[in-house]
mmCIF file of C-alpha atoms in Angstrom:
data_model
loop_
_atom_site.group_PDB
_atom_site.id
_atom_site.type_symbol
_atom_site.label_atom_id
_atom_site.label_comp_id
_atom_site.label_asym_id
_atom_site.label_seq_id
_atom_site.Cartn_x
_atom_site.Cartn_y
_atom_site.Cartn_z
ATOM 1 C CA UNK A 289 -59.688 -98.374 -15.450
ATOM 2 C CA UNK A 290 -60.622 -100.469 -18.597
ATOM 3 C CA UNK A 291 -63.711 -101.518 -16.512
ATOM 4 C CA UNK A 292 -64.820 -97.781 -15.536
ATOM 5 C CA UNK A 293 -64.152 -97.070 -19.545
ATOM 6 C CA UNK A 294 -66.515 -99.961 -20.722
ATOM 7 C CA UNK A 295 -69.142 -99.311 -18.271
ATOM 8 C CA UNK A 296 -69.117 -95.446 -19.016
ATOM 9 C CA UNK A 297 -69.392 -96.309 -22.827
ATOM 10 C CA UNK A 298 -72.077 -98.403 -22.081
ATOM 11 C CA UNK A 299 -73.898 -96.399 -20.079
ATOM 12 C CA UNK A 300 -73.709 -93.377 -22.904
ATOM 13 C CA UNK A 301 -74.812 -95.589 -25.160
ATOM 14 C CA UNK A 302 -77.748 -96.848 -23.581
ATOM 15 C CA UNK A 303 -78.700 -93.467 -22.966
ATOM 16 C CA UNK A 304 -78.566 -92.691 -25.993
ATOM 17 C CA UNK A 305 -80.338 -95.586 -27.530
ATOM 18 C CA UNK A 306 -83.392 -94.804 -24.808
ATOM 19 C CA UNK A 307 -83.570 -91.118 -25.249
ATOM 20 C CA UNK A 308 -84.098 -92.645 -29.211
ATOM 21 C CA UNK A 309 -86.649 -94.560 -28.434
ATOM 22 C CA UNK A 310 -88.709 -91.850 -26.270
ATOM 23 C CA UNK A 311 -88.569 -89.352 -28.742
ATOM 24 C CA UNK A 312 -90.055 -92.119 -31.283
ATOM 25 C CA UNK A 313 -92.590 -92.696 -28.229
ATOM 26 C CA UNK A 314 -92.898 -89.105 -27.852
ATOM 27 C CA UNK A 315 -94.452 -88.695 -31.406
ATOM 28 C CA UNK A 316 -97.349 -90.989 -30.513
ATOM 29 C CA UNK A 317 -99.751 -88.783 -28.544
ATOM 30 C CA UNK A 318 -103.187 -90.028 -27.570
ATOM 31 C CA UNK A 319 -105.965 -87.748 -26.346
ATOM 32 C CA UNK A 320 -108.138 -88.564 -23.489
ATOM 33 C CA UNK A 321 -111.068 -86.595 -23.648
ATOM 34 C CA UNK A 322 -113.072 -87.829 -21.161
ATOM 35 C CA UNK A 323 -110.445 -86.744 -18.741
ATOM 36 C CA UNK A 324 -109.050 -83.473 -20.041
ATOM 37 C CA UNK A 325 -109.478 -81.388 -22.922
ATOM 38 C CA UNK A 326 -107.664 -82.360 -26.190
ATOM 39 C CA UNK A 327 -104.568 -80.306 -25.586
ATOM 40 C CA UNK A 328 -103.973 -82.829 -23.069
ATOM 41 C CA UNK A 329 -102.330 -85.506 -24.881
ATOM 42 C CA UNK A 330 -100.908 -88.749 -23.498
ATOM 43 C CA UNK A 331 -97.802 -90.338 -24.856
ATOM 44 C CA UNK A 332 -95.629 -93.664 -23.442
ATOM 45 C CA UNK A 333 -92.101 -91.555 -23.796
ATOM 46 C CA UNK A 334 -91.931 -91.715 -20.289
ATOM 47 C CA UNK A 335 -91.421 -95.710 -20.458
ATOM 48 C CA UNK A 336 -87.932 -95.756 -21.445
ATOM 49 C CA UNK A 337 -86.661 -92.971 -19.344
ATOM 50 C CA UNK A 338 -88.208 -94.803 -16.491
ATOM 51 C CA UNK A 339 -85.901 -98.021 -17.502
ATOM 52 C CA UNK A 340 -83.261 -95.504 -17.799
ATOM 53 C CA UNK A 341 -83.805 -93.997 -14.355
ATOM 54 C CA UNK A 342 -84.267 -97.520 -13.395
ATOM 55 C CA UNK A 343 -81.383 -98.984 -14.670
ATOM 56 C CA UNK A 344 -78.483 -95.971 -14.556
ATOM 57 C CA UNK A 345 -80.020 -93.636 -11.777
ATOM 58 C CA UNK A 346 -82.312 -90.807 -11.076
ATOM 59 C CA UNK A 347 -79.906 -88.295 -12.822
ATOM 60 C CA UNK A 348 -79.517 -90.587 -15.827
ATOM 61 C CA UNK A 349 -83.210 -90.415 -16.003
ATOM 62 C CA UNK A 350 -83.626 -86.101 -16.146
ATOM 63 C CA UNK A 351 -80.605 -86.519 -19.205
ATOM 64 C CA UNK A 352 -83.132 -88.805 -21.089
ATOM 65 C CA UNK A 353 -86.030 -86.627 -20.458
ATOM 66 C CA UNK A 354 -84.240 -83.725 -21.500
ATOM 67 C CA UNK A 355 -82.941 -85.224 -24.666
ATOM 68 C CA UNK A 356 -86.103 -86.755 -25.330
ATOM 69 C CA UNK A 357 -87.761 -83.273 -25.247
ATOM 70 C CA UNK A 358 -84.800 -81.655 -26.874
ATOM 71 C CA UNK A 359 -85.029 -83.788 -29.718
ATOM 72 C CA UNK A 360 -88.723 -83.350 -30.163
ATOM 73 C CA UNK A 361 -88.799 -79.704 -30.302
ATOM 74 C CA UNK A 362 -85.893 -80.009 -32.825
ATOM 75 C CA UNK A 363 -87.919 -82.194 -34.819
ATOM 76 C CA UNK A 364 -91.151 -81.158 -34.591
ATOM 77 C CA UNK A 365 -91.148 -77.684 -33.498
ATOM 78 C CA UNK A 366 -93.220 -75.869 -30.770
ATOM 79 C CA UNK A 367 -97.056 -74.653 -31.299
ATOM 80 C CA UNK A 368 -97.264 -73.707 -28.164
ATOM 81 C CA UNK A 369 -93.746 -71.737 -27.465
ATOM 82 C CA UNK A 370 -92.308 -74.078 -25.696
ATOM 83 C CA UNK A 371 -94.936 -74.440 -22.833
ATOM 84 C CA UNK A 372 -96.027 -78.389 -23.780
ATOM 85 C CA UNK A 373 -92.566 -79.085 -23.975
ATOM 86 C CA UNK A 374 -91.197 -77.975 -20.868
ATOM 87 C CA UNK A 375 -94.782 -79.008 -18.983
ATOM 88 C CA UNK A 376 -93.815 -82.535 -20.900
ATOM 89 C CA UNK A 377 -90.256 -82.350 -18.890
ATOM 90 C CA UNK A 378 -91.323 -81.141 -15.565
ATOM 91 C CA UNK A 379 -94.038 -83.595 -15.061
ATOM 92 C CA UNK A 380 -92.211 -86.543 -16.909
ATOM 93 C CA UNK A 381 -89.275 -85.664 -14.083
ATOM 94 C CA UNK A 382 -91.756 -85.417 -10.978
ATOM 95 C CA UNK A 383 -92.744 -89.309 -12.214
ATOM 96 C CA UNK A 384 -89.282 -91.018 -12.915
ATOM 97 C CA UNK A 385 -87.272 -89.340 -10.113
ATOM 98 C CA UNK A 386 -89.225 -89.814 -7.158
ATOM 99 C CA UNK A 387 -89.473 -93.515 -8.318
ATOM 100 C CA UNK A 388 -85.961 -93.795 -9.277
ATOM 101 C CA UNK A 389 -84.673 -92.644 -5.930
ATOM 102 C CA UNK A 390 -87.178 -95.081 -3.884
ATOM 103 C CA UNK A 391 -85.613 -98.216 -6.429
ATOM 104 C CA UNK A 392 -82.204 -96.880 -6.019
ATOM 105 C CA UNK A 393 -82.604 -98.185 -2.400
ATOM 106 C CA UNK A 394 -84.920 -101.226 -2.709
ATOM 107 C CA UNK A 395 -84.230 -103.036 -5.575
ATOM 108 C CA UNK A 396 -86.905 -105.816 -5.571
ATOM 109 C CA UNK A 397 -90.351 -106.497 -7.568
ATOM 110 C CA UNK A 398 -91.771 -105.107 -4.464
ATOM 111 C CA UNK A 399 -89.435 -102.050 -4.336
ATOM 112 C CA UNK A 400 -90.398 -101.312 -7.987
ATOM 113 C CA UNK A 401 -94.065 -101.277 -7.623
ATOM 114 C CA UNK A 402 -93.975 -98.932 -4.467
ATOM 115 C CA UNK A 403 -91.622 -96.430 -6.814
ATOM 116 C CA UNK A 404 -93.567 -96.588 -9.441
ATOM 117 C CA UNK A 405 -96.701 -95.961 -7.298
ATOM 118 C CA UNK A 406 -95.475 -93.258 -5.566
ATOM 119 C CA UNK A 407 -94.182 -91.967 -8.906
ATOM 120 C CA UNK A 408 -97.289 -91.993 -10.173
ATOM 121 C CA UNK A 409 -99.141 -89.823 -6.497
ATOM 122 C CA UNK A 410 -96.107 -87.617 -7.158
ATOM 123 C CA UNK A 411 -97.069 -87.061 -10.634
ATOM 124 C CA UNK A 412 -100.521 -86.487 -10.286
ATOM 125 C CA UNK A 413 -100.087 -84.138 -7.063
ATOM 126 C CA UNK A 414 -97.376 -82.208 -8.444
ATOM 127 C CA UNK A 415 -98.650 -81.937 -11.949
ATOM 128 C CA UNK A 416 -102.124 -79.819 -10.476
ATOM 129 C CA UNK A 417 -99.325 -77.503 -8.846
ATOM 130 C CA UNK A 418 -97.255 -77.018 -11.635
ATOM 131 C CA UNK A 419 -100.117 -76.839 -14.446
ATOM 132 C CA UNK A 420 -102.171 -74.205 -11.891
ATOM 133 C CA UNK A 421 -99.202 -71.988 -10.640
ATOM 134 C CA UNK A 422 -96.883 -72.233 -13.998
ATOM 135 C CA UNK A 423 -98.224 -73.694 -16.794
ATOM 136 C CA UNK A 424 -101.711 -72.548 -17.567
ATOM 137 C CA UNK A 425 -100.867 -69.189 -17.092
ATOM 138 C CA UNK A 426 -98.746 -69.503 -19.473
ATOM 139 C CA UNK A 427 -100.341 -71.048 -21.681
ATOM 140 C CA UNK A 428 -103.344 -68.849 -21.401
ATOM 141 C CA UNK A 429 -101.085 -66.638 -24.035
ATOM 142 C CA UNK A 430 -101.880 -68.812 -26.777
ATOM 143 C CA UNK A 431 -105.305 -69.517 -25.299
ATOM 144 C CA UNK A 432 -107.736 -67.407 -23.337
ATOM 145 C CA UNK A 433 -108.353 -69.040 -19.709
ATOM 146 C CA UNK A 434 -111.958 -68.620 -19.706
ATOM 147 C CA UNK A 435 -111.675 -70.883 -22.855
ATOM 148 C CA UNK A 436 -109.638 -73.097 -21.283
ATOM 149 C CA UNK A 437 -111.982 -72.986 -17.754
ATOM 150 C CA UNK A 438 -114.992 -73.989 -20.381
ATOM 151 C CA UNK A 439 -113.331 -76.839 -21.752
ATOM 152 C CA UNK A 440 -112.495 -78.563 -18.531
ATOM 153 C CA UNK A 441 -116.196 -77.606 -17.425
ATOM 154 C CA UNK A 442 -117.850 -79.216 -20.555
ATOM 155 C CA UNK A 443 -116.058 -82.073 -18.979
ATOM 156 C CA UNK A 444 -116.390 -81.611 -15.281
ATOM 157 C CA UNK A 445 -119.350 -79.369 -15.115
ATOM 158 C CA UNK A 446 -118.233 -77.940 -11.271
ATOM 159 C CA UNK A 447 -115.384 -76.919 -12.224
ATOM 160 C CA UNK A 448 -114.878 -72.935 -11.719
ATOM 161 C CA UNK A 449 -111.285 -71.931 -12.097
ATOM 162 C CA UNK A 450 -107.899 -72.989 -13.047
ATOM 163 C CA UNK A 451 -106.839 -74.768 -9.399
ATOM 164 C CA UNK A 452 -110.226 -77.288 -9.870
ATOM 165 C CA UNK A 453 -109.555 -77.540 -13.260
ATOM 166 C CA UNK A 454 -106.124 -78.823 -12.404
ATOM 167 C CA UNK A 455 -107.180 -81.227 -9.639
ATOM 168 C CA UNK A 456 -110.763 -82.469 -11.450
ATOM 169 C CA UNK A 457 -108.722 -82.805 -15.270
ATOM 170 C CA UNK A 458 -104.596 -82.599 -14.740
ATOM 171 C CA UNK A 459 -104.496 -84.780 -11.705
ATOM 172 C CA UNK A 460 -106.861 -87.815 -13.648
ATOM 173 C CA UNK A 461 -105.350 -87.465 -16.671
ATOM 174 C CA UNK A 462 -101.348 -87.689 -15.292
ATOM 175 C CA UNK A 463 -102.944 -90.692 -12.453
ATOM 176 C CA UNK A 464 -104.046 -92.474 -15.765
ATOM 177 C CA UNK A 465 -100.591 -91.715 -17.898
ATOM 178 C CA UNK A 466 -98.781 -93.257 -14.420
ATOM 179 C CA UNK A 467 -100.579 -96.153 -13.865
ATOM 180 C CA UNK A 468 -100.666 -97.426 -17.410
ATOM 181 C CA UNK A 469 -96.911 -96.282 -17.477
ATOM 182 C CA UNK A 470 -96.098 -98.565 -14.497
ATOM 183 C CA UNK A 471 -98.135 -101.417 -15.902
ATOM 184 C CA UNK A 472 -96.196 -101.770 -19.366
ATOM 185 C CA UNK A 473 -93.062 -101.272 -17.336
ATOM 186 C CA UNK A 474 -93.182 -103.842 -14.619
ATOM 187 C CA UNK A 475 -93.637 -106.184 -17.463
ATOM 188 C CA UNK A 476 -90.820 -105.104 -19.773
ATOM 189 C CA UNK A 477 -87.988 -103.747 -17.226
ATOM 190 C CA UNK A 478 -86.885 -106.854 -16.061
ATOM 191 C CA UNK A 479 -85.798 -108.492 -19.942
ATOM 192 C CA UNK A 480 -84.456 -105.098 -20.885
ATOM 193 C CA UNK A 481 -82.405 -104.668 -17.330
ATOM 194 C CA UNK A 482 -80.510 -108.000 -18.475
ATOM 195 C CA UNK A 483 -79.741 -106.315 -22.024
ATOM 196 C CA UNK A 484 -78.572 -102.992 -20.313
ATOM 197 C CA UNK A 485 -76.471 -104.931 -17.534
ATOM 198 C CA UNK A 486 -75.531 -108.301 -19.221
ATOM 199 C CA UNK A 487 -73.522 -109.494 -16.157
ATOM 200 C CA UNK A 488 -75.846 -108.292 -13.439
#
């Protein structure tokens, strides 16, 4: 029972600590603009929920992302009503749980890079489906969608309407955030996993 206690504690407390260190991350945001227009901004938040995920399970992963976007919206407000913010949860979520689950069951260097692969497909596929079906329209409250259309086309010149501006900008730009993601991560889970599990 004592056991169960400690490892609860620790687990709330290294949830806590990680949903910390997103929203921190979360502040950081990095345009690219030869990918998407500048509204599309990049951040490494998704980094320590991944550990999390990693470390204490797919669910534990959705708490941090929530928190992390929780916090951020506490701190920093909303300029777009909330849209970024929940686009920021619902594609951070279609990266760390699909990858989470896949470690869950293969727990290897191998096992991690297939997650965090597939993660990052599952990202990029699902992000042009939630950004053209949910998001953008949306969105187009605080922005026209012709305007929106144009900027994606200054980039992409065939692009036409909000589905190809969602596969030739969204799906690059979240295929990018993943793989670079993945890279800092395969590097850093393994010295953190000893910190959050000290006997494993």
């Amino acid at each position: 029972m004592q056991n169960k206690n400690m490892t609860n504690t620790r687990k709330l407390v290294v949830t806590a600590m990680l949903s910390s260190i997103a929203t921190v991350l979360m502040l950081f945001e990095i345009p690219l603009p030869f990918v998407a227009p500048p509204f599309y901004k990049m951040d490494f938040s998704e980094i320590p929920v991944l550990i999390g995920a990693f470390s204490l399970g797919p669910l534990s992963g959705v708490i941090i992302e929530a928190i992390k976007v929780l916090l951020n919206l506490i701190i920093n407000g909303t300029t777009t009503g909330g849209v970024g913010e929940l686009a920021n949860f619902l594609i951070g979520c279609s990266f760390v749980v699909p990858a989470a689950l896949i470690y869950k069951y293969k727990k290897t260097k191998v096992g991690a890079i297939i997650s965090m692969a597939v993660g990052t497909v599952a990202m990029a596929v699902l992000g042009v489906i939630i950004n053209a079906y949910l998001m953008i329209p949306i969105y187009s409250q605080f922005m026209p969608l012709e305007q929106i259309i144009q900027m994606g086309k200054d980039i992409v010149p065939f692009i036409k309407d909000t589905l190809t501006f969602c596969i030739f900008c969204v799906a690059p730009f979240n295929f990018i955030k993943g793989v670079l993601i993945s890279t800092i991560t395969t590097f850093i889970y393994k010295p953190l996993s000893r910190v959050i599990h000290p006997k494993s």
